[in-house]
Coordinates of C-alpha atoms in Angstrom, one line a residue:
M1 CA 165.0 -268.1 19.2
S2 CA 164.5 -266.0 22.3
I3 CA 165.9 -262.5 22.7
E4 CA 168.4 -263.8 25.2
Q5 CA 169.6 -266.4 22.8
Q6 CA 169.9 -263.9 20.0
I7 CA 172.0 -261.5 22.1
Q8 CA 174.0 -264.3 23.5
Q9 CA 174.9 -265.7 20.1
A10 CA 175.7 -262.2 18.8
A11 CA 178.0 -261.6 21.8
L12 CA 179.8 -264.9 21.2
Q13 CA 180.4 -263.8 17.6
A14 CA 181.5 -260.4 18.8
V15 CA 184.2 -261.9 21.1
K16 CA 185.5 -264.0 18.2
E17 CA 185.6 -261.0 15.8
L18 CA 186.9 -258.5 18.3
W19 CA 189.4 -260.5 20.2
G20 CA 189.9 -263.7 18.2
Q21 CA 188.6 -266.1 20.8
D22 CA 186.0 -268.8 20.8
V23 CA 184.5 -268.9 24.2
P24 CA 181.8 -271.2 25.7
Q25 CA 178.3 -269.9 26.2
T26 CA 178.8 -270.1 30.0
M27 CA 181.1 -267.1 29.7
V28 CA 178.4 -264.9 28.2
Q29 CA 175.5 -264.9 30.7
L30 CA 172.6 -262.5 30.6
Q31 CA 170.5 -261.4 33.5
K32 CA 167.6 -259.1 34.0
T33 CA 168.8 -255.5 34.4
R34 CA 168.4 -254.1 37.9
P35 CA 165.5 -251.7 38.2
E36 CA 167.7 -248.7 39.1
F37 CA 169.5 -248.8 35.7
E38 CA 168.2 -248.3 32.2
G39 CA 167.9 -251.5 30.2
N40 CA 166.2 -254.9 29.9
L41 CA 169.1 -257.3 29.9
T42 CA 172.6 -257.1 31.4
L43 CA 175.8 -258.8 30.3
V44 CA 178.6 -259.1 32.9
V45 CA 181.9 -258.7 31.1
F46 CA 184.3 -259.7 33.8
P47 CA 184.8 -263.2 32.5
L48 CA 185.9 -261.7 29.1
L49 CA 188.7 -259.5 30.4
K50 CA 191.4 -262.0 29.7
M51 CA 190.3 -262.0 26.0
S52 CA 189.8 -258.2 25.6
R53 CA 192.9 -257.2 27.7
M54 CA 191.0 -254.0 28.5
K55 CA 189.5 -252.5 31.6
P56 CA 185.9 -253.7 32.4
E57 CA 184.3 -250.4 31.3
D58 CA 186.2 -250.4 28.0
T59 CA 185.4 -254.0 27.4
A60 CA 181.7 -253.4 28.0
E61 CA 181.8 -250.2 25.8
T62 CA 183.5 -252.1 22.9
L63 CA 181.1 -255.0 23.1
G64 CA 178.1 -252.7 23.4
Q65 CA 179.0 -250.8 20.2
W66 CA 179.4 -254.0 18.3
L67 CA 176.0 -255.4 19.5
Q68 CA 174.2 -252.1 18.8
Q69 CA 175.5 -252.1 15.2
R70 CA 175.2 -255.8 14.4
C71 CA 172.4 -257.3 16.6
Q72 CA 168.9 -256.1 15.7
A73 CA 167.6 -257.0 19.1
V74 CA 169.8 -254.3 20.8
E75 CA 168.5 -250.8 20.4
R76 CA 170.9 -249.0 22.7
Y77 CA 173.1 -249.7 25.7
N78 CA 174.8 -248.1 28.7
V79 CA 177.8 -249.2 30.7
V80 CA 178.0 -249.3 34.5
K81 CA 181.5 -250.4 35.5
G82 CA 181.7 -254.0 34.2
F83 CA 178.1 -254.3 33.4
L84 CA 176.7 -253.9 29.9
N85 CA 173.0 -252.9 30.2
M86 CA 171.1 -253.3 26.9
V87 CA 167.7 -251.8 25.9
V88 CA 166.0 -254.3 23.6
A89 CA 164.4 -253.0 20.4
S90 CA 160.6 -252.7 20.3
G91 CA 160.6 -254.9 17.2
A92 CA 162.3 -257.7 19.0
W93 CA 159.7 -257.6 21.8
V94 CA 156.9 -257.6 19.3
D95 CA 158.4 -260.7 17.6
L96 CA 158.8 -262.4 21.0
L97 CA 155.2 -261.6 21.9
R98 CA 154.1 -263.1 18.5
Q99 CA 156.0 -266.3 19.3
I100 CA 154.3 -266.5 22.8
D101 CA 150.9 -265.9 21.2
Q102 CA 151.3 -268.6 18.6
D103 CA 152.2 -271.3 21.2
P104 CA 149.2 -272.5 23.2
S105 CA 151.4 -274.3 25.7
Y106 CA 154.3 -271.7 25.8
G107 CA 156.9 -272.6 28.5
H108 CA 155.8 -276.3 28.7
R109 CA 157.8 -279.2 27.2
L110 CA 156.0 -282.4 26.0
A111 CA 157.2 -285.8 27.0
T112 CA 158.3 -288.3 24.4
D113 CA 158.7 -292.0 24.5
D114 CA 162.4 -291.5 25.4
S115 CA 161.7 -289.1 28.3
Q116 CA 162.7 -290.1 31.8
L117 CA 160.0 -291.7 33.9
V118 CA 159.5 -290.1 37.3
M119 CA 157.3 -291.7 39.9
I120 CA 155.9 -289.4 42.6
E121 CA 154.4 -290.9 45.8
Y122 CA 152.0 -288.7 47.8
S123 CA 149.0 -288.8 50.1
S124 CA 149.9 -292.1 52.0
P125 CA 146.8 -292.1 54.2
N126 CA 145.9 -294.5 57.0
T127 CA 142.6 -296.3 56.7
N128 CA 141.6 -295.6 60.4
K129 CA 140.8 -291.9 59.9
P130 CA 139.7 -289.3 57.3
L131 CA 142.1 -286.9 55.6
H132 CA 143.0 -283.8 57.5
L133 CA 144.8 -280.5 56.9
G134 CA 148.2 -282.2 56.9
H135 CA 147.1 -284.6 54.2
V136 CA 145.8 -281.6 52.2
R137 CA 149.2 -280.0 52.1
N138 CA 150.8 -283.4 51.1
N139 CA 148.2 -284.1 48.3
L140 CA 148.4 -280.5 46.9
L141 CA 152.2 -280.6 46.9
G142 CA 152.4 -284.0 45.3
W143 CA 149.8 -283.3 42.6
S144 CA 151.4 -279.9 41.8
L145 CA 154.9 -281.5 41.6
A146 CA 153.6 -284.1 39.2
Q147 CA 152.2 -281.4 36.9
I148 CA 155.4 -279.4 37.1
M149 CA 157.6 -282.4 36.2
A150 CA 155.2 -283.2 33.3
A151 CA 155.5 -279.6 32.1
N152 CA 159.3 -280.2 32.1
G153 CA 159.0 -283.0 29.6
Y154 CA 159.1 -286.0 32.0
R155 CA 156.8 -289.0 31.9
V156 CA 155.1 -289.0 35.2
V157 CA 153.4 -291.7 37.3
K158 CA 151.4 -290.5 40.3
T159 CA 151.2 -293.1 43.0
N160 CA 149.8 -293.6 46.5
I161 CA 150.7 -296.1 49.2
V162 CA 147.8 -296.8 51.5
N163 CA 148.6 -297.9 55.1
D164 CA 145.7 -300.4 55.3
R165 CA 147.1 -302.8 58.0
G166 CA 148.5 -302.7 61.5
I167 CA 147.5 -302.1 65.1
H168 CA 145.9 -298.7 64.4
I169 CA 143.5 -300.3 61.9
C170 CA 142.6 -303.0 64.4
K171 CA 141.8 -300.4 67.0
S172 CA 139.0 -299.0 64.7
M173 CA 137.8 -302.4 63.9
L174 CA 137.6 -303.5 67.5
A175 CA 135.8 -300.3 68.6
W176 CA 133.2 -300.8 65.8
L177 CA 132.6 -304.4 67.0
R178 CA 132.3 -303.2 70.6
W179 CA 130.2 -300.1 70.2
G180 CA 129.0 -299.9 66.5
N181 CA 125.8 -301.8 66.7
G182 CA 126.2 -302.6 63.0
E183 CA 126.4 -298.9 62.0
T184 CA 127.2 -298.2 58.3
P185 CA 127.9 -295.1 56.3
E186 CA 124.3 -295.5 54.9
S187 CA 122.6 -295.9 58.3
S188 CA 124.6 -293.1 59.9
G189 CA 124.6 -290.6 56.9
K190 CA 128.4 -290.2 57.4
K191 CA 131.2 -290.6 54.9
G192 CA 132.9 -293.9 55.5
D193 CA 136.3 -292.4 56.4
H194 CA 134.6 -290.2 59.0
L195 CA 132.6 -293.1 60.5
I196 CA 135.8 -295.2 60.9
G197 CA 137.6 -292.2 62.3
D198 CA 135.0 -291.8 65.0
Y199 CA 135.6 -295.4 66.1
Y200 CA 139.4 -294.8 66.2
V201 CA 138.8 -291.8 68.5
A202 CA 136.3 -293.9 70.6
F203 CA 138.9 -296.7 71.0
D204 CA 141.5 -294.2 72.3
R205 CA 138.9 -292.7 74.7
H206 CA 138.0 -296.0 76.2
Y207 CA 141.6 -297.2 76.2
R208 CA 142.7 -294.1 78.2
E209 CA 140.0 -294.8 80.7
E210 CA 141.3 -298.3 81.2
V211 CA 144.9 -297.1 81.5
G212 CA 143.8 -294.5 84.1
Q213 CA 142.0 -297.1 86.2
L214 CA 144.8 -299.6 86.0
K215 CA 147.4 -297.0 86.8
A216 CA 145.5 -296.0 89.9
Q217 CA 145.3 -299.6 90.9
Y218 CA 149.0 -300.2 90.4
M219 CA 149.9 -297.1 92.3
A220 CA 147.7 -298.1 95.2
E221 CA 149.7 -301.3 95.2
G222 CA 152.9 -299.2 95.7
M223 CA 154.2 -298.9 92.1
E224 CA 155.8 -295.6 91.0
P225 CA 153.6 -293.4 88.8
E226 CA 155.8 -293.8 85.6
K227 CA 156.1 -297.5 85.9
A228 CA 152.4 -297.8 86.8
E229 CA 151.4 -296.0 83.6
E230 CA 153.8 -298.0 81.4
R231 CA 152.4 -301.3 82.7
A232 CA 148.9 -300.0 82.5
K233 CA 149.3 -299.2 78.8
Q234 CA 150.6 -302.8 78.2
E235 CA 148.0 -304.6 80.3
A236 CA 144.8 -302.6 79.4
P237 CA 142.3 -305.2 78.0
L238 CA 141.5 -303.2 74.9
I239 CA 145.1 -303.0 73.7
K240 CA 145.6 -306.7 74.3
E241 CA 142.5 -307.5 72.4
A242 CA 143.6 -305.2 69.5
H243 CA 147.0 -307.0 69.4
D244 CA 145.2 -310.3 69.3
M245 CA 143.1 -309.1 66.4
L246 CA 146.3 -308.1 64.6
V247 CA 147.7 -311.5 65.0
R248 CA 144.5 -313.1 63.7
W249 CA 144.7 -310.8 60.7
E250 CA 148.3 -311.8 60.0
Q251 CA 147.3 -315.4 60.2
G252 CA 144.5 -314.8 57.6
D253 CA 141.5 -315.3 60.0
A254 CA 138.5 -315.3 57.7
E255 CA 136.2 -313.3 60.1
V256 CA 138.8 -310.6 60.8
R257 CA 139.8 -310.3 57.2
A258 CA 136.1 -310.0 56.1
L259 CA 135.5 -307.2 58.6
W260 CA 138.8 -305.5 57.6
E261 CA 137.8 -305.5 53.9
K262 CA 134.3 -304.2 54.6
M263 CA 135.5 -301.3 56.8
N264 CA 138.3 -300.4 54.5
S265 CA 135.9 -300.3 51.5
W266 CA 133.9 -297.6 53.4
V267 CA 137.1 -295.6 54.0
Y268 CA 138.2 -295.8 50.3
A269 CA 134.8 -294.5 49.2
G270 CA 135.2 -291.6 51.5
F271 CA 138.8 -290.9 50.4
D272 CA 137.7 -290.9 46.8
E273 CA 135.2 -288.1 47.5
T274 CA 137.8 -286.0 49.2
Y275 CA 140.4 -286.6 46.5
K276 CA 137.8 -285.5 43.9
A277 CA 137.0 -282.3 45.9
L278 CA 140.7 -281.5 46.1
G279 CA 141.1 -282.2 42.4
V280 CA 143.9 -284.8 42.8
G281 CA 144.2 -288.4 41.7
F282 CA 146.6 -291.2 41.1
D283 CA 147.7 -293.5 38.3
K284 CA 148.5 -296.4 40.6
I285 CA 147.6 -297.1 44.2
Y286 CA 149.6 -299.6 46.3
Y287 CA 148.5 -301.1 49.6
E288 CA 150.8 -302.1 52.4
S289 CA 148.8 -305.3 53.0
Q290 CA 150.1 -306.3 49.5
T291 CA 153.7 -305.1 49.9
Y292 CA 154.8 -306.0 53.4
L293 CA 155.3 -309.7 52.6
R294 CA 157.4 -308.6 49.6
G295 CA 159.5 -306.5 51.9
K296 CA 160.0 -309.4 54.3
A297 CA 161.1 -311.6 51.5
K298 CA 163.5 -308.9 50.2
V299 CA 165.0 -308.6 53.7
E300 CA 165.5 -312.3 53.9
E301 CA 167.2 -312.2 50.5
G302 CA 169.5 -309.5 51.7
L303 CA 170.2 -311.5 54.9
A304 CA 171.2 -314.5 52.8
R305 CA 173.5 -312.3 50.7
G306 CA 175.2 -311.0 53.8
L307 CA 173.8 -307.5 53.5
F308 CA 172.0 -307.7 56.8
F309 CA 172.5 -309.6 60.1
R310 CA 170.4 -311.5 62.6
K311 CA 170.7 -310.8 66.4
A312 CA 170.4 -313.5 69.0
D313 CA 166.7 -312.8 69.6
G314 CA 166.0 -313.5 65.9
S315 CA 165.5 -309.9 64.8
V316 CA 167.1 -308.8 61.5
W317 CA 169.1 -305.5 61.3
A318 CA 171.1 -303.4 58.8
D319 CA 174.4 -302.0 59.9
L320 CA 174.7 -298.5 58.5
T321 CA 177.5 -297.3 60.8
D322 CA 179.9 -297.2 57.8
A323 CA 177.7 -294.5 56.3
G324 CA 177.6 -292.5 59.5
L325 CA 174.2 -293.8 60.6
D326 CA 173.2 -296.5 63.1
Q327 CA 171.8 -300.0 63.0
K328 CA 168.3 -300.2 61.6
L329 CA 165.7 -302.8 62.6
L330 CA 164.1 -304.5 59.5
L331 CA 162.3 -307.6 61.1
R332 CA 161.2 -307.9 64.7
S333 CA 162.2 -311.0 66.7
D334 CA 158.7 -312.4 66.1
G335 CA 159.2 -312.0 62.3
T336 CA 156.8 -309.1 61.9
S337 CA 157.8 -306.3 59.6
V338 CA 158.3 -302.6 60.3
Y339 CA 157.6 -299.6 58.1
M340 CA 161.1 -299.8 56.5
T341 CA 160.5 -303.3 55.5
Q342 CA 157.2 -302.4 53.9
D343 CA 158.8 -299.5 52.0
I344 CA 161.4 -301.9 50.6
G345 CA 158.6 -304.3 49.4
T346 CA 156.7 -301.4 47.9
A347 CA 159.8 -300.2 46.1
E348 CA 160.4 -303.6 44.6
M349 CA 156.8 -303.9 43.4
R350 CA 157.0 -300.5 41.8
Y351 CA 160.3 -301.2 40.1
Q352 CA 158.8 -304.4 38.6
D353 CA 155.7 -302.4 37.4
Y354 CA 157.5 -299.4 35.9
P355 CA 161.0 -298.7 34.4
I356 CA 161.6 -295.9 37.0
D357 CA 164.4 -293.4 36.4
K358 CA 163.6 -291.2 39.4
M359 CA 161.5 -291.8 42.5
I360 CA 160.2 -288.9 44.5
Y361 CA 158.6 -289.4 47.9
V362 CA 156.4 -286.5 49.2
V363 CA 156.5 -287.1 52.9
G364 CA 156.8 -284.7 55.9
N365 CA 160.2 -283.7 57.3
E366 CA 159.7 -285.8 60.4
Q367 CA 160.6 -288.7 58.2
N368 CA 164.0 -287.3 56.9
Y369 CA 166.0 -289.9 58.7
H370 CA 163.7 -292.7 57.5
F371 CA 164.3 -291.8 53.8
Q372 CA 168.1 -291.4 54.4
V373 CA 168.1 -295.0 55.5
L374 CA 165.7 -296.2 52.8
S375 CA 167.9 -294.8 50.1
L376 CA 171.0 -296.7 51.4
L377 CA 169.1 -299.9 51.8
L378 CA 167.5 -299.8 48.3
D379 CA 171.0 -299.0 46.8
R380 CA 172.5 -302.0 48.6
L381 CA 169.7 -304.2 47.5
G382 CA 170.4 -303.3 43.9
F383 CA 167.8 -300.8 42.9
S384 CA 169.5 -298.5 40.3
W385 CA 167.5 -295.4 41.5
G386 CA 167.8 -296.2 45.2
K387 CA 170.8 -294.0 46.0
D388 CA 169.3 -291.1 44.0
L389 CA 165.7 -291.3 45.4
V390 CA 164.3 -287.9 46.3
H391 CA 162.6 -287.2 49.6
F392 CA 160.5 -284.2 48.9
S393 CA 160.5 -283.1 52.5
Y394 CA 158.0 -280.6 53.6
G395 CA 157.1 -278.8 56.9
M396 CA 154.1 -279.1 59.0
V397 CA 151.0 -277.0 58.6
E398 CA 149.4 -275.5 61.7
L399 CA 146.4 -273.3 62.5
P400 CA 146.4 -270.1 64.5
N401 CA 145.0 -272.1 67.5
G402 CA 147.7 -274.7 67.5
K403 CA 148.6 -278.2 66.3
M404 CA 146.3 -281.0 65.3
K405 CA 146.0 -284.3 67.2
S406 CA 144.3 -287.2 65.4
R407 CA 143.7 -289.5 68.4
E408 CA 141.9 -286.8 70.3
G409 CA 139.6 -286.0 67.5
T410 CA 140.8 -282.4 67.2
V411 CA 142.1 -282.6 63.6
V412 CA 141.1 -280.1 61.0
D413 CA 139.1 -282.4 58.7
A414 CA 139.8 -282.0 55.0
D415 CA 136.2 -282.2 54.0
D416 CA 135.1 -279.6 56.6
L417 CA 137.9 -277.3 55.4
I418 CA 136.9 -277.6 51.8
A419 CA 133.3 -276.9 52.6
A420 CA 134.3 -273.9 54.8
M421 CA 136.5 -272.4 52.1
T422 CA 133.7 -272.7 49.5
A423 CA 131.2 -271.1 51.9
D424 CA 133.6 -268.3 52.8
A425 CA 134.2 -267.6 49.0
R426 CA 130.4 -267.5 48.5
R427 CA 129.9 -265.2 51.5
V428 CA 132.6 -262.7 50.3
A429 CA 131.2 -262.6 46.8
D430 CA 127.6 -262.1 48.0
E431 CA 128.7 -259.3 50.3
A432 CA 130.6 -257.6 47.5
G433 CA 127.6 -257.9 45.1
K434 CA 130.0 -259.4 42.5
N435 CA 127.7 -262.2 41.4
I436 CA 124.2 -260.6 41.2
D437 CA 123.9 -261.2 37.4
L438 CA 124.7 -264.9 37.6
S439 CA 122.5 -267.9 38.2
E440 CA 122.6 -269.9 41.5
V441 CA 124.4 -272.7 39.8
Q442 CA 127.1 -270.3 38.4
R443 CA 127.5 -268.6 41.8
Q444 CA 128.1 -271.9 43.6
E445 CA 130.5 -273.2 41.0
I446 CA 132.5 -269.9 41.1
A447 CA 132.5 -270.1 44.9
R448 CA 133.9 -273.6 44.7
K449 CA 136.7 -272.6 42.3
V450 CA 137.5 -269.5 44.3
G451 CA 137.4 -271.3 47.7
M452 CA 139.6 -274.1 46.4
G453 CA 141.9 -271.7 44.6
A454 CA 142.3 -269.8 47.9
L455 CA 143.1 -272.9 49.8
K456 CA 145.5 -274.4 47.3
Y457 CA 147.4 -271.1 46.6
F458 CA 147.8 -270.2 50.2
I459 CA 149.4 -273.6 50.9
L460 CA 151.5 -273.9 47.7
K461 CA 152.9 -270.4 47.7
V462 CA 154.9 -271.2 50.8
D463 CA 158.3 -272.8 50.4
A464 CA 157.5 -276.5 51.0
R465 CA 160.4 -277.0 53.3
K466 CA 159.0 -274.5 55.9
N467 CA 156.4 -275.1 58.5
M468 CA 153.4 -272.9 57.8
L469 CA 150.5 -271.3 59.5
F470 CA 147.3 -271.6 57.5
N471 CA 144.9 -268.7 58.0
P472 CA 141.6 -269.2 56.1
E473 CA 140.6 -265.5 56.4
E474 CA 143.8 -264.3 54.8
S475 CA 143.6 -266.9 52.0
I476 CA 140.3 -265.7 50.7
D477 CA 141.4 -262.0 50.4
F478 CA 140.9 -260.6 46.9
N479 CA 144.0 -258.3 47.3
G480 CA 147.6 -259.3 47.9
N481 CA 149.4 -262.5 47.3
T482 CA 146.3 -264.8 47.2
G483 CA 144.6 -267.2 44.8
P484 CA 141.5 -265.0 44.5
F485 CA 143.6 -262.0 43.5
I486 CA 145.0 -263.9 40.6
Q487 CA 141.6 -265.5 39.7
Y488 CA 140.0 -262.0 39.7
T489 CA 142.6 -260.6 37.4
Y490 CA 142.1 -263.5 35.0
A491 CA 138.3 -263.0 35.1
R492 CA 138.9 -259.3 34.4
I493 CA 141.0 -260.1 31.3
C494 CA 138.3 -262.5 30.1
S495 CA 135.7 -259.7 30.5
I496 CA 138.0 -257.4 28.5
M497 CA 138.3 -259.9 25.7
R498 CA 134.6 -260.5 25.6
K499 CA 133.9 -256.8 25.3
S500 CA 136.5 -256.3 22.6
G501 CA 135.0 -258.8 20.2
E502 CA 138.6 -259.2 18.9
Q503 CA 139.8 -262.6 20.0
T504 CA 142.1 -262.7 17.0
A505 CA 143.7 -259.3 17.3
T506 CA 147.1 -259.3 15.4
L507 CA 150.4 -257.5 15.9
A508 CA 152.0 -254.8 13.8
A509 CA 155.8 -255.3 13.6
D510 CA 156.5 -251.5 13.8
T511 CA 154.4 -250.9 16.9
V512 CA 156.3 -248.7 19.4
L513 CA 156.1 -250.0 23.0
C514 CA 156.0 -248.2 26.2
D515 CA 158.0 -249.4 29.2
K516 CA 155.1 -251.1 30.9
E517 CA 154.3 -253.1 27.7
T518 CA 158.0 -254.1 27.4
E519 CA 158.0 -255.1 31.1
L520 CA 154.9 -257.2 30.6
I521 CA 156.3 -259.0 27.5
Q522 CA 159.6 -259.7 29.4
R523 CA 157.6 -261.1 32.3
L524 CA 155.6 -263.4 30.0
S525 CA 158.8 -264.6 28.4
E526 CA 160.2 -265.7 31.8
Y527 CA 157.5 -268.3 32.3
G528 CA 159.4 -271.1 30.7
A529 CA 162.4 -270.4 32.9
A530 CA 160.1 -270.4 35.9
V531 CA 158.7 -273.8 35.0
E532 CA 162.2 -275.2 34.4
Q533 CA 163.5 -273.9 37.7
A534 CA 160.5 -275.2 39.6
G535 CA 161.2 -278.6 38.2
K536 CA 164.8 -278.5 39.2
D537 CA 164.0 -277.3 42.7
Y538 CA 160.8 -279.3 43.1
S539 CA 159.2 -276.1 44.0
P540 CA 155.4 -275.4 43.4
S541 CA 156.0 -272.1 45.3
G542 CA 158.2 -270.9 42.4
I543 CA 155.2 -271.2 40.1
A544 CA 152.9 -269.5 42.6
N545 CA 155.3 -266.6 43.0
Y546 CA 155.7 -266.2 39.2
C547 CA 151.9 -266.1 38.7
Y548 CA 151.6 -263.5 41.4
D549 CA 154.4 -261.3 39.9
L550 CA 152.8 -261.6 36.4
T551 CA 149.5 -260.6 37.9
K552 CA 150.9 -257.6 39.7
T553 CA 152.8 -256.5 36.5
F554 CA 149.6 -256.7 34.5
N555 CA 147.5 -254.8 37.0
Q556 CA 150.1 -252.0 37.1
F557 CA 150.0 -251.8 33.3
Y558 CA 146.2 -251.9 33.3
H559 CA 146.1 -249.1 35.9
D560 CA 148.2 -246.8 33.8
Y561 CA 147.0 -247.7 30.3
S562 CA 143.7 -248.2 28.6
I563 CA 143.0 -251.3 26.5
L564 CA 139.5 -251.0 25.1
G565 CA 139.7 -247.2 25.2
E566 CA 142.9 -246.9 23.2
A567 CA 142.3 -244.9 20.0
D568 CA 145.4 -246.1 18.1
E569 CA 144.4 -249.4 16.5
R570 CA 147.9 -250.9 16.5
K571 CA 148.4 -250.1 20.2
R572 CA 144.9 -251.4 21.0
A573 CA 145.7 -254.7 19.1
L574 CA 149.0 -255.0 20.9
R575 CA 147.4 -254.6 24.3
L576 CA 144.7 -257.1 23.5
V577 CA 147.3 -259.6 22.5
L578 CA 149.2 -258.8 25.7
A579 CA 146.1 -259.3 27.8
R580 CA 145.1 -262.6 26.2
N581 CA 148.6 -264.0 26.7
V582 CA 148.7 -262.9 30.3
A583 CA 145.5 -264.9 30.7
K584 CA 146.9 -267.8 28.9
I585 CA 150.1 -267.9 31.0
L586 CA 148.1 -267.5 34.2
R587 CA 145.9 -270.4 33.1
L588 CA 148.9 -272.6 32.3
G589 CA 150.8 -271.6 35.5
M590 CA 147.8 -272.0 37.9
S591 CA 147.0 -275.3 36.3
L592 CA 150.4 -276.6 37.6
L593 CA 149.1 -275.7 41.0
G594 CA 145.8 -277.5 40.4
I595 CA 143.9 -274.2 40.5
E596 CA 140.9 -273.5 38.2
L597 CA 140.4 -269.9 36.9
P598 CA 136.8 -268.8 36.5
E599 CA 136.0 -266.6 33.5
R600 CA 133.5 -264.6 35.6
M601 CA 133.6 -263.5 39.2

């Protein structure tokens, strides 16, 4: 039982004995004592005034006296108006530290066969270009959220939906046929996703040239500039040919399908390398080429049931005006599907594959309306979790020099970013002379962990709902709220433990604690609540902030008190146990962010 639970149970008993009332636990809430007052935990007595029939100060004083006499966890107390501030006894803190020390996964709950099943979709790449910085934020958020939900006792399925069909894919295919000369990843020395991305950019470049020429021609014929450009975009030979290729794909043309499969296989191999470098993965991958027909069938089913309606041109729509929204297109007049249709098909396939209790989509905030509509449609189609699906909506990520534009080839490539972060971490370590006693292999592995830790932490520490500015230079700093700062503290603790030679240091029950030691134990004990809250809020940033606060608290303690140099054996043992549990909780917490902690730096 935690200290909070001990005091809460004692307070409930006190209310019953003092004022003859049984009250619910919700009326006896404890909170951390504000720093300007003496104490560790504070009980707000205002909800109890009807029972005590006394002033707030007298109620708190009476309750404080009872707890000091009858609850071993309370050493002393003070009253500030209606707030009962309690100082927890050293013995209770030592017992709590012992509990934390004995639990290798303190703060985490294990899933059981009866636990709810949560499916989390993230990544969702297109097979016409490599992953970029925006995908990095998406993947890191999705992976971290999956770890957080698992730590809260849920069964978790991590899934990806790959956009592997459509006009954008045909653009890359057509450009490769036109200008590729049979180039392959092997012949070019490029990752497959990069190679295909180059042809996507090439298509856009040639297409814009055609549009420019046609626009000039139409304007010379007397057409207004805006109309000339609109017509040029529709009449450009390249876009017509790409649309023709899409139709042939839809019709199952063997030649087009074979090219599509070959080029997509190159992309998937490239994606796999990037996912591995990011440290993310999936339990199940779905492909829109396999789900869009399911979606069309589901829409036709909904049409037959009167859930949707068909317009005169043959297109199928959902009328959502009764829910305060508008009418939503589900099938075009030519029978082709839209993204919403594909998402319905994917949902049906997933629901058949897994007994989903909750579905979480990790998708940028520009799709907020899309998921509002999808939720309503799935609910109307009979999916039990449709109405309660969660759109984990996150903001865009930008660089100091502005936004990224895929078609113009100005994206911040994920692979380049990963390589640059690793190189920066290595450069910083070399300049500081921190790794001179390590082998080259060790140096490079530490640089990888620190570089990726810097990248992941910088992105995940920000509230996901906010747009963010990613600054690589700030992220690699070994001071302040950064991944390397936490990693360095962990490595320092590992060094202390190696030097101590006392990996199994034990606690003496009568050890007297100083304020910094008490503060550190209290901070450790809050980890479980931080994990629980992060699960409720879908908030990796909550875990990042907790790890940073714990790291700061330990460093303040370490600055003021010696560990290895402490002459009192009991105090030395206590501080070693404290240090190893700080390391343990940091390791657990940072693992929820997908961040590795090196034991040497």
